[in-house]
């Protein structure tokens, strides 16, 4: 067992981040002694002497109370970088180097690390900066471009995982007999059902106009023609509907040994922004039954105007569960993702907790794929305002289709898009983490989009991060 001698300030925050790093991420036994000190000291139970101490910098959690969650407590840009053996350079969110400018060094036979590992992890996992920086986009979302990760150039790498590796490296330098828990790489795919079927809520005139727009304005004749096919179909003939990709998605997941999750909108809160279906619809009920029968998961996609309304999230979750139960579906765990990725720290987490949901998978940025929480592991969340850990778990979203392909965001296509997706997968694979991919059922109208998605699944299992190939 490891014994941490810890400063006393911000004890709830410390208890949380120590538990996440040691129990959740490393799977190592530890205990904590809180006392008056200006750094963190780690020793192995039963070991004594200077040669058996690990000293860690403690910066963020020594912030004066009046500066907590204020601009002066933010990391100072440009960030310093630490050179770590076997890892290269790592950005330092908080820390202190020694006079020689190095961050990891031996001292009296022990080891000192000048990177504030626990403070940096807390900053990223709790989304600390989102309570400090007021910038928001037109959907009132905190954007990638406002984040420290984007400005410092590490959004495309999981810095929390890197910090955990540094901590483990230091532990191994002192106590090589100690081992962390082994982890297994997981590919976790979900599908937000924003629009279940293209024809829902559309008149023949609307279908014709949308088809013409694709052909004439968007210069996308393939999508236009696929939509125009529905003009000659009966209302309930959904087989050729271009958004009806559910069977194809499930079959592809099953072929690759993946259990997909389908997140449904329960009610409309903003005209034109929410789903084009209701949970009472017979086709939706049949879809529920098929998803469940094939071993996939059903989840919640709270509507546009819900992320700051706990009563709406709770009501919509109850609606979803009731609909599922009426279809004979029972699930042990329920989770999902906020529509449009509209989310606010820490309020939305708290609302999900209060509604009884088990996990959230909202936290990526709409405008860029990457590691918003700095991690590719699922983790329990913390309410920075209430200063309390929650039972809710965050399953960070790493890649959303729209972030990659939408011209207003990353705007990638073909091989470029595939290479980007494989890069993020490679980062997750490096730490045996969770690669979470969102692909909308309605983002598969064009054959190029289907090919991109299919190529992702085909290449993920055999992808070698050291050699990218999309041939």
Coordinates of C-alpha atoms in Angstrom, one line a residue:
X1 CA 0.0 0.0 0.0
X2 CA 1.1 3.6 -0.7
X3 CA 0.8 6.3 1.9
X4 CA 0.1 9.8 0.8
X5 CA 1.1 12.7 3.1
X6 CA -1.1 15.5 1.8
X7 CA -1.6 19.2 2.5
X8 CA -5.0 19.9 4.2
X9 CA -6.5 22.6 1.9
X10 CA -9.4 21.7 -0.4
X11 CA -9.9 18.3 1.2
X12 CA -13.0 17.3 -0.7
X13 CA -11.2 18.0 -4.0
X14 CA -8.1 16.1 -2.9
X15 CA -10.1 13.1 -1.7
X16 CA -11.8 13.0 -5.1
X17 CA -8.7 13.3 -7.3
X18 CA -6.6 10.9 -5.2
X19 CA -9.4 8.3 -5.5
X20 CA -9.8 8.7 -9.2
X21 CA -6.0 8.5 -10.0
X22 CA -5.2 5.6 -7.6
X23 CA -8.4 3.6 -7.5
X24 CA -10.0 4.3 -10.9
X25 CA -6.9 4.7 -13.2
X26 CA -4.1 2.8 -11.5
X27 CA -6.0 0.3 -9.4
X28 CA -3.5 0.7 -6.6
X29 CA -4.1 0.6 -2.8
X30 CA -3.4 3.8 -0.9
X31 CA -4.2 5.7 2.2
X32 CA -3.9 9.5 3.0
X33 CA -2.6 11.4 6.0
X34 CA -3.6 15.1 5.9
X35 CA -1.2 17.4 7.7
X36 CA 0.3 20.9 7.4
X37 CA 2.8 20.7 4.5
X38 CA 3.5 22.4 1.2
X39 CA 3.9 19.4 -1.0
X40 CA 2.7 15.8 -1.4
X41 CA 4.9 13.0 -0.2
X42 CA 4.3 9.4 -1.1
X43 CA 5.9 6.4 0.7
X44 CA 5.4 2.7 0.6
X45 CA 3.9 1.2 3.7
X46 CA 6.8 -0.2 5.8
X47 CA 9.5 1.7 3.9
X48 CA 11.6 4.3 5.7
X49 CA 14.3 6.8 4.9
X50 CA 15.1 9.5 2.4
X51 CA 15.7 6.9 -0.4
X52 CA 12.1 5.8 -0.3
X53 CA 10.1 9.0 -0.8
X54 CA 8.3 10.4 -3.8
X55 CA 7.8 14.2 -3.6
X56 CA 5.2 15.8 -5.8
X57 CA 4.6 19.5 -6.5
X58 CA 1.3 20.9 -5.2
X59 CA 0.2 24.1 -6.9
X60 CA -3.5 24.3 -7.9
X61 CA -4.8 23.0 -4.6
X62 CA -2.8 25.6 -2.7
X63 CA -4.7 28.4 -4.5
X64 CA -5.9 31.2 -2.2
X65 CA -9.7 30.9 -1.6
X66 CA -10.4 34.3 -3.1
X67 CA -8.6 33.2 -6.3
X68 CA -10.3 29.8 -6.6
X69 CA -12.4 29.5 -9.8
X70 CA -11.0 32.9 -10.8
X71 CA -8.7 33.9 -13.7
X72 CA -5.5 34.1 -11.6
X73 CA -5.8 30.4 -10.8
X74 CA -5.7 29.4 -14.5
X75 CA -2.6 27.8 -16.1
X76 CA -0.4 30.5 -17.4
X77 CA 0.2 30.4 -21.2
X78 CA 2.5 29.6 -22.9
X79 CA 2.9 26.4 -20.8
X80 CA 6.3 25.1 -19.8
X81 CA 7.2 21.6 -21.0
X82 CA 8.7 18.7 -19.2
X83 CA 11.0 16.2 -20.9
X84 CA 10.0 12.8 -19.7
X85 CA 12.1 9.7 -20.5
X86 CA 10.3 7.5 -23.0
X87 CA 7.5 10.1 -23.4
X88 CA 9.1 13.1 -24.9
X89 CA 7.8 16.5 -23.9
X90 CA 4.7 16.9 -21.8
X91 CA 2.9 20.2 -21.2
X92 CA 2.9 21.4 -17.6
X93 CA -0.4 22.9 -16.5
X94 CA 0.9 23.6 -13.0
X95 CA 4.3 22.9 -11.5
X96 CA 7.7 24.0 -10.5
X97 CA 11.0 22.9 -12.1
X98 CA 14.3 22.7 -10.2
X99 CA 17.0 25.3 -10.8
X100 CA 18.3 23.2 -13.8
X101 CA 14.9 23.4 -15.4
X102 CA 14.0 19.7 -15.1
X103 CA 10.8 18.4 -13.6
X104 CA 11.7 14.8 -12.5
X105 CA 15.0 14.3 -10.7
X106 CA 16.5 12.2 -7.9
X107 CA 17.1 13.8 -4.5
X108 CA 18.9 12.0 -1.7
X109 CA 18.1 8.7 -3.3
X110 CA 14.4 9.6 -3.5
X111 CA 12.5 11.0 -6.5
X112 CA 11.0 14.5 -6.9
X113 CA 8.4 15.4 -9.6
X114 CA 7.8 19.1 -10.2
X115 CA 4.6 18.6 -12.2
X116 CA 1.5 19.1 -10.2
X117 CA 0.0 15.8 -11.3
X118 CA -3.1 15.8 -9.1
X119 CA -3.8 19.5 -9.7
X120 CA -3.5 19.1 -13.5
X121 CA -5.8 16.0 -13.5
X122 CA -8.4 17.8 -11.3
X123 CA -8.3 20.8 -13.6
X124 CA -9.1 18.7 -16.7
X125 CA -11.5 16.2 -15.2
X126 CA -13.8 18.6 -13.4
X127 CA -13.8 21.1 -16.3
X128 CA -12.4 23.8 -14.0
X129 CA -11.7 26.2 -16.8
X130 CA -15.3 26.2 -18.0
X131 CA -16.4 27.8 -14.7
X132 CA -13.8 30.5 -15.2
X133 CA -13.7 31.4 -18.9
X134 CA -17.0 33.0 -20.0
X135 CA -16.7 32.5 -23.8
X136 CA -19.5 30.5 -25.5
X137 CA -20.7 29.8 -29.0
X138 CA -24.1 30.5 -30.6
X139 CA -25.5 27.4 -28.9
X140 CA -24.1 28.5 -25.5
X141 CA -21.4 25.9 -25.6
X142 CA -17.8 26.2 -24.4
X143 CA -15.8 25.7 -27.5
X144 CA -12.5 24.0 -28.2
X145 CA -11.0 27.2 -29.2
X146 CA -11.6 28.7 -25.8
X147 CA -9.8 25.9 -24.0
X148 CA -6.3 25.7 -22.6
X149 CA -5.9 22.4 -24.4
X150 CA -6.5 24.0 -27.8
X151 CA -4.5 27.1 -27.1
X152 CA -1.6 25.1 -25.7
X153 CA -1.7 22.6 -28.5
X154 CA -2.6 19.4 -26.6
X155 CA -6.3 18.8 -27.4
X156 CA -5.3 15.9 -29.6
X157 CA -3.6 14.0 -26.8
X158 CA -4.9 12.8 -23.4
X159 CA -2.8 14.8 -21.0
X160 CA -4.4 13.2 -17.9
X161 CA -3.4 9.8 -19.1
X162 CA 0.1 11.2 -19.6
X163 CA 0.2 12.6 -16.1
X164 CA -0.9 9.2 -14.7
X165 CA 1.9 7.6 -16.7
X166 CA 4.4 10.0 -15.2
X167 CA 3.2 9.2 -11.7
X168 CA 3.5 5.5 -12.3
X169 CA 6.9 6.0 -13.8
X170 CA 8.0 7.7 -10.6
X171 CA 6.5 4.9 -8.5
X172 CA 8.3 2.3 -10.5
X173 CA 11.6 4.1 -10.1
X174 CA 11.3 3.7 -6.3
X175 CA 9.2 0.5 -6.0
X176 CA 9.5 -1.6 -9.2
X177 CA 7.6 -4.5 -7.5
X178 CA 4.4 -2.5 -7.4
X179 CA 2.1 -3.0 -10.3
X180 CA -1.0 -1.2 -11.5
X181 CA -4.2 -2.9 -12.6
X182 CA -4.2 -4.1 -16.3
X183 CA -6.7 -2.4 -18.6
X184 CA -8.3 -3.5 -21.9
X185 CA -8.8 -1.2 -24.9
X186 CA -12.5 -0.7 -25.6
X187 CA -14.2 0.6 -28.7
X188 CA -17.5 2.2 -27.7
X189 CA -19.8 3.4 -30.5
X190 CA -23.0 5.4 -30.0
X191 CA -25.6 6.9 -32.4
X192 CA -27.6 10.0 -31.5
X193 CA -31.0 9.5 -33.1
X194 CA -31.8 13.2 -33.9
X195 CA -34.0 12.3 -36.9
X196 CA -35.1 8.7 -36.9
X197 CA -36.5 8.8 -40.5
X198 CA -36.1 11.4 -43.2
X199 CA -39.8 11.5 -44.2
X200 CA -41.1 12.0 -40.6
X201 CA -42.7 15.4 -40.3
X202 CA -42.3 16.2 -44.0
X203 CA -44.9 16.7 -46.7
X204 CA -44.3 15.7 -50.3
X205 CA -43.5 19.3 -51.1
X206 CA -41.0 19.4 -48.3
X207 CA -39.3 16.3 -49.5
X208 CA -39.1 17.7 -53.0
X209 CA -37.6 21.0 -51.8
X210 CA -35.0 19.2 -49.6
X211 CA -34.0 17.0 -52.5
X212 CA -33.7 20.0 -54.8
X213 CA -31.6 21.8 -52.3
X214 CA -29.2 18.9 -52.1
X215 CA -28.8 18.8 -55.9
X216 CA -28.8 22.5 -56.8
X217 CA -27.3 24.3 -53.8
X218 CA -25.3 21.7 -51.9
X219 CA -24.1 20.1 -55.1
X220 CA -24.8 16.7 -53.6
X221 CA -26.9 14.8 -56.2
X222 CA -26.5 11.5 -54.5
X223 CA -28.2 12.7 -51.3
X224 CA -30.8 14.5 -53.3
X225 CA -31.8 11.5 -55.3
X226 CA -31.9 9.2 -52.3
X227 CA -34.3 11.6 -50.6
X228 CA -36.3 12.0 -53.8
X229 CA -37.0 8.3 -53.9
X230 CA -39.3 8.7 -50.9
X231 CA -41.7 10.8 -53.1
X232 CA -42.9 7.7 -54.7
X233 CA -43.3 5.6 -51.6
X234 CA -46.2 5.1 -49.3
X235 CA -46.0 6.9 -46.0
X236 CA -45.1 3.8 -43.9
X237 CA -42.7 2.3 -46.4
X238 CA -39.5 3.2 -44.5
X239 CA -37.2 0.6 -46.1
X240 CA -35.5 2.9 -48.5
X241 CA -35.6 5.9 -46.2
X242 CA -32.1 7.4 -46.3
X243 CA -32.0 7.9 -42.5
X244 CA -33.1 4.3 -41.9
X245 CA -29.6 2.9 -41.3
X246 CA -30.3 1.1 -38.0
X247 CA -30.0 -2.4 -39.3
X248 CA -26.9 -1.6 -41.3
X249 CA -25.3 0.0 -38.2
X250 CA -26.1 -2.9 -35.9
X251 CA -24.9 -5.5 -38.4
X252 CA -21.6 -3.7 -38.8
X253 CA -21.1 -3.4 -35.1
X254 CA -22.0 -7.1 -34.6
X255 CA -19.5 -8.1 -37.3
X256 CA -16.8 -6.3 -35.3
X257 CA -17.9 -7.5 -31.8
X258 CA -19.2 -4.1 -30.7
X259 CA -22.3 -3.3 -28.7
X260 CA -23.6 0.0 -30.0
X261 CA -25.7 2.5 -28.0
X262 CA -28.7 4.4 -29.6
X263 CA -29.7 7.6 -27.8
X264 CA -33.2 8.8 -28.3
X265 CA -34.9 12.2 -27.9
X266 CA -38.0 11.9 -25.7
X267 CA -39.8 15.2 -26.4
X268 CA -39.5 18.5 -28.3
X269 CA -38.3 21.6 -26.4
X270 CA -37.2 23.8 -29.3
X271 CA -39.1 23.7 -32.6
X272 CA -36.9 22.7 -35.5
X273 CA -34.0 21.7 -33.2
X274 CA -35.2 18.4 -31.6
X275 CA -36.3 15.0 -32.9
X276 CA -38.8 14.4 -35.7
X277 CA -40.5 11.5 -33.9
X278 CA -42.2 10.6 -30.6
X279 CA -41.6 7.6 -28.4
X280 CA -45.2 6.5 -28.8
X281 CA -44.7 6.0 -32.6
X282 CA -45.1 2.3 -33.6
X283 CA -41.9 2.3 -35.7
X284 CA -39.9 3.7 -32.9
X285 CA -41.3 1.1 -30.5
X286 CA -40.4 -1.6 -33.0
X287 CA -36.9 -0.1 -33.4
X288 CA -36.5 -0.3 -29.6
X289 CA -37.4 -4.0 -29.6
X290 CA -35.0 -4.8 -32.4
X291 CA -32.1 -2.9 -30.7
X292 CA -32.7 -4.7 -27.5
X293 CA -33.2 -8.1 -29.1
X294 CA -29.9 -7.8 -30.9
X295 CA -28.0 -7.0 -27.7
X296 CA -27.4 -3.3 -28.2
X297 CA -28.2 -0.5 -25.8
X298 CA -30.9 2.2 -25.6
X299 CA -30.1 5.6 -24.0
X300 CA -31.3 9.1 -23.5
X301 CA -30.6 12.1 -25.7
X302 CA -32.1 15.0 -23.7
X303 CA -33.6 17.7 -26.0
X304 CA -32.0 21.0 -26.9
X305 CA -33.5 23.0 -24.1
X306 CA -32.8 20.6 -21.2
X307 CA -29.2 21.0 -20.1
X308 CA -30.0 23.7 -17.5
X309 CA -33.4 22.3 -16.6
X310 CA -33.3 19.3 -14.2
X311 CA -37.0 18.8 -14.3
X312 CA -37.0 18.3 -18.1
X313 CA -34.1 15.8 -18.0
X314 CA -35.8 13.8 -15.3
X315 CA -39.1 13.8 -17.1
X316 CA -37.5 12.8 -20.4
X317 CA -35.6 10.0 -18.7
X318 CA -38.8 8.7 -17.1
X319 CA -40.5 8.9 -20.5
X320 CA -37.7 6.9 -22.1
X321 CA -37.8 4.2 -19.4
X322 CA -41.5 3.9 -19.5
X323 CA -41.5 3.5 -23.3
X324 CA -38.8 0.9 -23.0
X325 CA -40.6 -1.0 -20.2
X326 CA -43.8 -1.1 -22.3
X327 CA -41.7 -2.8 -25.0
X328 CA -40.5 -5.3 -22.5
X329 CA -37.0 -3.8 -22.2
X330 CA -35.2 -3.6 -18.9
X331 CA -31.6 -2.3 -18.6
X332 CA -29.3 -2.2 -15.5
X333 CA -27.5 1.0 -16.6
X334 CA -28.9 4.0 -18.4
X335 CA -26.8 6.8 -19.9
X336 CA -26.7 9.0 -23.0
X337 CA -25.6 12.4 -24.3
X338 CA -27.0 15.9 -24.4
X339 CA -28.4 17.0 -27.7
X340 CA -26.1 19.4 -29.6
X341 CA -23.5 18.6 -26.9
X342 CA -25.1 21.5 -24.9
X343 CA -23.6 21.1 -21.4
X344 CA -22.6 23.3 -18.5
X345 CA -20.2 22.5 -15.7
X346 CA -21.1 21.3 -13.2
X347 CA -24.9 21.9 -13.5
X348 CA -25.7 19.4 -16.2
X349 CA -23.8 16.6 -14.4
X350 CA -25.7 17.3 -11.3
X351 CA -29.0 17.2 -13.1
X352 CA -28.2 13.8 -14.6
X353 CA -27.3 12.6 -11.2
X354 CA -30.5 13.8 -9.7
X355 CA -32.5 12.2 -12.5
X356 CA -31.0 8.8 -11.7
X357 CA -28.9 8.3 -14.8
X358 CA -25.7 6.3 -14.5
X359 CA -23.4 7.7 -17.1
X360 CA -23.0 10.7 -19.5
X361 CA -21.1 10.7 -22.8
X362 CA -21.4 14.4 -23.8
X363 CA -18.0 15.7 -23.2
X364 CA -16.3 16.4 -26.4
X365 CA -16.3 19.7 -28.3
X366 CA -18.6 20.2 -31.2
X367 CA -16.0 22.2 -33.1
X368 CA -13.1 19.7 -32.8
X369 CA -12.6 16.1 -31.9
X370 CA -10.2 15.4 -29.1
X371 CA -9.8 15.1 -25.4
X372 CA -12.0 17.7 -23.7
X373 CA -11.5 16.0 -20.3
X374 CA -7.9 15.1 -21.1
X375 CA -8.5 11.5 -20.6
X376 CA -9.6 8.3 -22.5
X377 CA -10.9 6.5 -19.4
X378 CA -14.4 6.6 -17.9
X379 CA -14.4 8.3 -14.5
X380 CA -16.7 9.4 -11.7
X381 CA -17.5 13.2 -11.8
X382 CA -17.2 16.0 -9.3
X383 CA -19.3 19.0 -8.7
X384 CA -16.9 21.9 -8.2
X385 CA -19.7 24.2 -6.9
X386 CA -21.1 21.8 -4.3
X387 CA -17.6 20.5 -3.7
X388 CA -18.9 17.0 -3.8
X389 CA -18.3 13.8 -5.8
X390 CA -21.2 12.3 -7.7
X391 CA -22.2 8.7 -8.5
X392 CA -22.6 9.7 -12.2
X393 CA -19.8 8.6 -14.4
X394 CA -18.4 10.4 -17.5
X395 CA -17.6 8.4 -20.6
X396 CA -15.7 11.1 -22.5
X397 CA -16.6 11.4 -26.2
X398 CA -13.5 11.4 -28.3
X399 CA -14.8 11.7 -31.9
X400 CA -18.1 12.9 -33.3
X401 CA -18.8 12.6 -37.0
X402 CA -19.9 16.2 -37.4
X403 CA -16.8 17.5 -35.7
X404 CA -14.6 15.7 -38.3
X405 CA -16.6 16.3 -41.5
X406 CA -18.7 19.4 -41.0
X407 CA -17.2 22.3 -43.1
X408 CA -17.7 24.7 -40.2
X409 CA -15.6 22.6 -37.9
X410 CA -12.6 20.4 -38.9
X411 CA -14.0 20.0 -42.4
X412 CA -12.2 16.8 -43.3
X413 CA -13.2 14.1 -45.8
X414 CA -12.0 10.8 -47.2
X415 CA -8.5 9.7 -46.2
X416 CA -7.9 12.9 -44.2
X417 CA -10.9 12.2 -42.1
X418 CA -10.0 8.6 -41.6
X419 CA -6.4 9.5 -40.6
X420 CA -7.7 11.9 -38.0
X421 CA -10.1 9.3 -36.5
X422 CA -7.3 6.7 -36.4
X423 CA -5.0 9.2 -34.7
X424 CA -7.5 9.6 -31.8
X425 CA -8.0 5.8 -31.7
X426 CA -4.2 5.4 -31.5
X427 CA -4.0 7.8 -28.6
X428 CA -6.6 5.7 -26.7
X429 CA -4.9 2.4 -27.7
X430 CA -1.6 3.7 -26.2
X431 CA -3.2 3.8 -22.7
X432 CA -5.6 0.8 -23.2
X433 CA -8.4 3.3 -22.9
X434 CA -11.9 3.8 -24.3
X435 CA -12.3 5.0 -27.8
X436 CA -15.7 6.6 -27.9
X437 CA -17.1 7.3 -31.4
X438 CA -20.4 9.0 -32.2
X439 CA -21.9 8.5 -35.6
X440 CA -25.5 9.7 -36.4
X441 CA -27.8 7.4 -38.2
X442 CA -28.7 10.4 -40.4
X443 CA -25.0 11.0 -41.3
X444 CA -24.9 8.1 -43.7
X445 CA -26.9 9.2 -46.7
X446 CA -24.0 9.5 -49.1
X447 CA -22.0 6.4 -50.0
X448 CA -18.8 8.3 -49.1
X449 CA -20.0 8.8 -45.5
X450 CA -20.9 5.1 -45.3
X451 CA -17.5 4.1 -46.7
X452 CA -15.8 6.4 -44.2
X453 CA -17.7 4.9 -41.2
X454 CA -17.2 1.3 -42.5
X455 CA -13.5 1.9 -43.0
X456 CA -13.2 3.2 -39.4
X457 CA -14.6 0.0 -38.0
X458 CA -12.5 -2.2 -40.3
X459 CA -9.3 -0.5 -39.5
X460 CA -9.6 0.2 -35.8
X461 CA -8.7 -3.4 -34.6
X462 CA -5.7 -3.7 -36.8
X463 CA -4.5 -0.1 -36.5
X464 CA -0.8 0.4 -35.7
X465 CA -0.3 4.0 -34.2
X466 CA 3.3 3.9 -35.5
X467 CA 2.3 3.5 -39.1
X468 CA -0.9 5.0 -40.5
X469 CA -2.2 3.4 -43.6
X470 CA -5.6 4.1 -45.3
X471 CA -5.0 2.2 -48.5

